[in-house]
XYZ file of C-alpha atoms in Angstrom:
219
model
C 114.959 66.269 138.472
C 116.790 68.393 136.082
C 117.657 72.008 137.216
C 117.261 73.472 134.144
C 114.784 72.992 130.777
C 115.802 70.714 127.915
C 117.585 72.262 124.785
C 116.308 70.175 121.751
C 117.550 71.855 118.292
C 116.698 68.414 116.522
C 113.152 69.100 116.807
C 110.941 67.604 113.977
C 107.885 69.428 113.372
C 104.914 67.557 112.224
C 103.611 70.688 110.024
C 105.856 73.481 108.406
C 105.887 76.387 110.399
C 103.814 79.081 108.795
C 105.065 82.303 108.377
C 101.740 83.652 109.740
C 102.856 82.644 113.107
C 106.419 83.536 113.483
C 105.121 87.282 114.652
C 102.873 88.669 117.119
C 99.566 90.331 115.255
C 101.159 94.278 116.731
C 104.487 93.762 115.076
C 105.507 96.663 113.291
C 106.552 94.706 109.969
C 103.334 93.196 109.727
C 101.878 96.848 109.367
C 104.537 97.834 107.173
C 103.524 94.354 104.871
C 99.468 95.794 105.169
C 100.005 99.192 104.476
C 102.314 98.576 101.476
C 100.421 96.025 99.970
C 97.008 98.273 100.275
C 98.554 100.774 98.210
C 98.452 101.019 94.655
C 101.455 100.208 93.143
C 100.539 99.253 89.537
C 102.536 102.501 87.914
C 105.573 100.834 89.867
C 104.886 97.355 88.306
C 104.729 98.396 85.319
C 107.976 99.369 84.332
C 108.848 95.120 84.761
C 108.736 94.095 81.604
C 108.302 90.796 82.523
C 111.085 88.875 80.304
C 113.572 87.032 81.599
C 112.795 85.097 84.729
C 110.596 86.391 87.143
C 111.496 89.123 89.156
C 110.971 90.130 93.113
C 107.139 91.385 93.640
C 107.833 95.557 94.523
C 105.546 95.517 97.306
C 108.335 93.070 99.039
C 111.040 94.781 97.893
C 109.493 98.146 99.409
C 108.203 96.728 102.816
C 111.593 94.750 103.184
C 113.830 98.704 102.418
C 110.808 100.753 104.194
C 110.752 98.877 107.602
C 114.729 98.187 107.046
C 115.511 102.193 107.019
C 112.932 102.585 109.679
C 114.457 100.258 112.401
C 118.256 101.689 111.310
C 118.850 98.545 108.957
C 120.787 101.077 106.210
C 122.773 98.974 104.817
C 121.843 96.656 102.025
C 124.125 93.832 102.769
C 122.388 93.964 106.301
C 119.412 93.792 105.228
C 119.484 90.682 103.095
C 121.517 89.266 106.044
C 118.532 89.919 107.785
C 116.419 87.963 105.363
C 117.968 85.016 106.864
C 118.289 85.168 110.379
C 115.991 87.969 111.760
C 112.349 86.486 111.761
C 110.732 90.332 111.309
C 112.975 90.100 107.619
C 111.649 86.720 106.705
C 108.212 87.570 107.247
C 108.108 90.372 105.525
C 110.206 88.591 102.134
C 108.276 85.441 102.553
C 111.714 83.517 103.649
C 112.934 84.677 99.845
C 116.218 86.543 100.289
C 116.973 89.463 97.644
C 121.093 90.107 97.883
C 122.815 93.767 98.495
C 122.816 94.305 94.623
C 118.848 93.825 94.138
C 117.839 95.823 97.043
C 120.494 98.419 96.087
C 119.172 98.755 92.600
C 115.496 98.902 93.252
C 116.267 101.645 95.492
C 118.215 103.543 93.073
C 116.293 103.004 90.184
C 112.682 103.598 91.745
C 114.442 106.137 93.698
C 111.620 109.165 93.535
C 108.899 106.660 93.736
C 110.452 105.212 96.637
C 110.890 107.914 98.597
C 106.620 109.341 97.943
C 105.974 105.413 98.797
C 108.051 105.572 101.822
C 106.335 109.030 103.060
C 103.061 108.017 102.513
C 103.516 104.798 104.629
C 104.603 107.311 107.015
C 101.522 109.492 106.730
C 99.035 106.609 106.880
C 100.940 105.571 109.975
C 100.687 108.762 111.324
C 96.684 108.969 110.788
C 96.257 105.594 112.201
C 97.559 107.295 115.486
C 101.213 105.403 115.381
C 103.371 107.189 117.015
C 106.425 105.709 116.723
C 107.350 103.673 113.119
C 110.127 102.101 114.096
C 112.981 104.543 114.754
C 110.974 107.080 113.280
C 108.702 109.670 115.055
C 105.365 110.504 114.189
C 104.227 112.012 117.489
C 106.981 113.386 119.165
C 109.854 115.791 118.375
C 110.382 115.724 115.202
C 106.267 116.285 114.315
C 105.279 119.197 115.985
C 101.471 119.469 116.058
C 99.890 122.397 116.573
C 96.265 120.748 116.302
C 94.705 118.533 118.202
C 94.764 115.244 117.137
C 90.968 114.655 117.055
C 90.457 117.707 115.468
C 90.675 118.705 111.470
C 94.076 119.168 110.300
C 94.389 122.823 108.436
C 95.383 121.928 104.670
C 99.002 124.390 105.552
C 99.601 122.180 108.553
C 99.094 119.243 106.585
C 101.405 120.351 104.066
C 104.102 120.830 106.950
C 103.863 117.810 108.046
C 104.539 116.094 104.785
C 107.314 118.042 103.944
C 108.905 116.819 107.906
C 108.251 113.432 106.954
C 109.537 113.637 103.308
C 112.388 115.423 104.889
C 113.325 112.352 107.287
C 112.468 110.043 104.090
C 115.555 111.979 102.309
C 117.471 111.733 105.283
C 116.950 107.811 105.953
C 118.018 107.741 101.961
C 121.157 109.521 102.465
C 122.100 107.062 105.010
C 121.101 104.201 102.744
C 123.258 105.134 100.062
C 126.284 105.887 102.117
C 126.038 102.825 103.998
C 125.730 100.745 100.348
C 129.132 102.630 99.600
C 131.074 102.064 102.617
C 129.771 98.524 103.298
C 132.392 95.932 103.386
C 131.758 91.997 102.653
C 130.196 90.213 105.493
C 133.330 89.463 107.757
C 131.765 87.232 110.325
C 130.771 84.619 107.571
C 132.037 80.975 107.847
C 134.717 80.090 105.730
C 133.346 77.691 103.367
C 135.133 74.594 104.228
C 133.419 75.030 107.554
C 129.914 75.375 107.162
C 128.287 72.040 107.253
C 127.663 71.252 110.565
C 129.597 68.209 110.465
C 132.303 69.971 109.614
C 131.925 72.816 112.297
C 131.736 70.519 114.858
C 135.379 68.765 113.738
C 137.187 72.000 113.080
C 135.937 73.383 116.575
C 137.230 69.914 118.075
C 140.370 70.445 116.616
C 140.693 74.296 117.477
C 140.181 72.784 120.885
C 142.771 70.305 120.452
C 145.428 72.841 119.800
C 144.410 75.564 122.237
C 144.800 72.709 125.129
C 147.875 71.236 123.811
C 149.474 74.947 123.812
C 148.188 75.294 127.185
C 150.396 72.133 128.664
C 153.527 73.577 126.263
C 153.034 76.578 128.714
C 153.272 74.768 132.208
């Protein structure tokens, strides 16, 4: 009897995977996805023209940079990285992948919109009793209450704790855009000539090869 369980990456499903069940039902992206896509948004979608070929629906675009910038995912580049091989990413961009450039420029050119999106995710968040989106808290030191929770919020303290979260939405930007500008190419891609797997496998044989051969050069 085998000590330890079988690894099997050559699996074959009988049905595609659904996206629906790639998270558990508390994850925070799947509230990010909900609250985003209960807002309105049609003064954002309007300024798509719709020529050309058809672009990236907003509401992905914003939960993909909203819970990106709320787990400390700044950097575009990361983020579409992400869109590949972090599940949270794929489910919220429906296993599309928007590159750095797309995500950069929907930030910059939405960028006011963005940011009053991006706070009132926050404040829906924070009347839904979350106290903690992502990085980001709602509850704790950075929001100090002076009321109750169950009881009625005074319009003043409501306005001070929009202008905390906007505040921490500016901040979160600030890091966005200075990440975009000091981000580098992804260096831990595969050169090309070794991405097929078949290909992998031989150059790793080889790099094998060599390593032991310098190894009996050394004894």
């Amino acid at each position: 009897m085998s000590r330890f369980r079988p690894i099997n990456r050559e699996i074959d499903y009988l049905l595609p995977p659904s996206v629906q069940d790639w998270l558990p039902e508390s994850h925070l992206a799947r509230y990010v996805v909900e609250v985003v896509e209960g807002l309105d948004l049609s003064k954002l979608e309007s300024v798509y023209a719709g020529r050309g070929s058809a672009a990236y629906h907003p509401a992905m675009l914003l939960s993909l940079l909203i819970y990106g910038y709320a787990t400390g995912a700044y950097s575009s580049r990361k983020i579409e990285r992400a869109s590949y091989d972090s599940l949270a990413f794929r489910f919220i961009a429906c296993d599309q992948h928007p590159d750095h450039d797309t995500l950069a420029s929907f930030r910059r050119r939405h960028g006011e919109q963005f940011a009053a999106t991006f706070v009132q995710v926050l404040q829906i968040a924070r009347e839904n009793q979350v106290s903690r989106f992502g990085t980001v808290s709602l509850d704790g030191t950075k929001i100090h209450a002076h009321a109750s929770r169950h009881s009625a919020l005074s319009y003043a303290h409501a306005q001070n704790i929009e202008a905390q979260l906007k505040a921490e939405v500016q901040e979160m930007l600030k890091l966005a855009e200075a990440a975009d500008h000091s981000d580098l190419p992804d260096r831990i891609s595969l050169p090309d000539e070794i991405k097929r797997r078949e290909d992998r496998l031989a150059a790793l044989a080889e790099g094998k090869t060599k390593i032991e051969a310098l190894g009996k050069e050394r004894l």
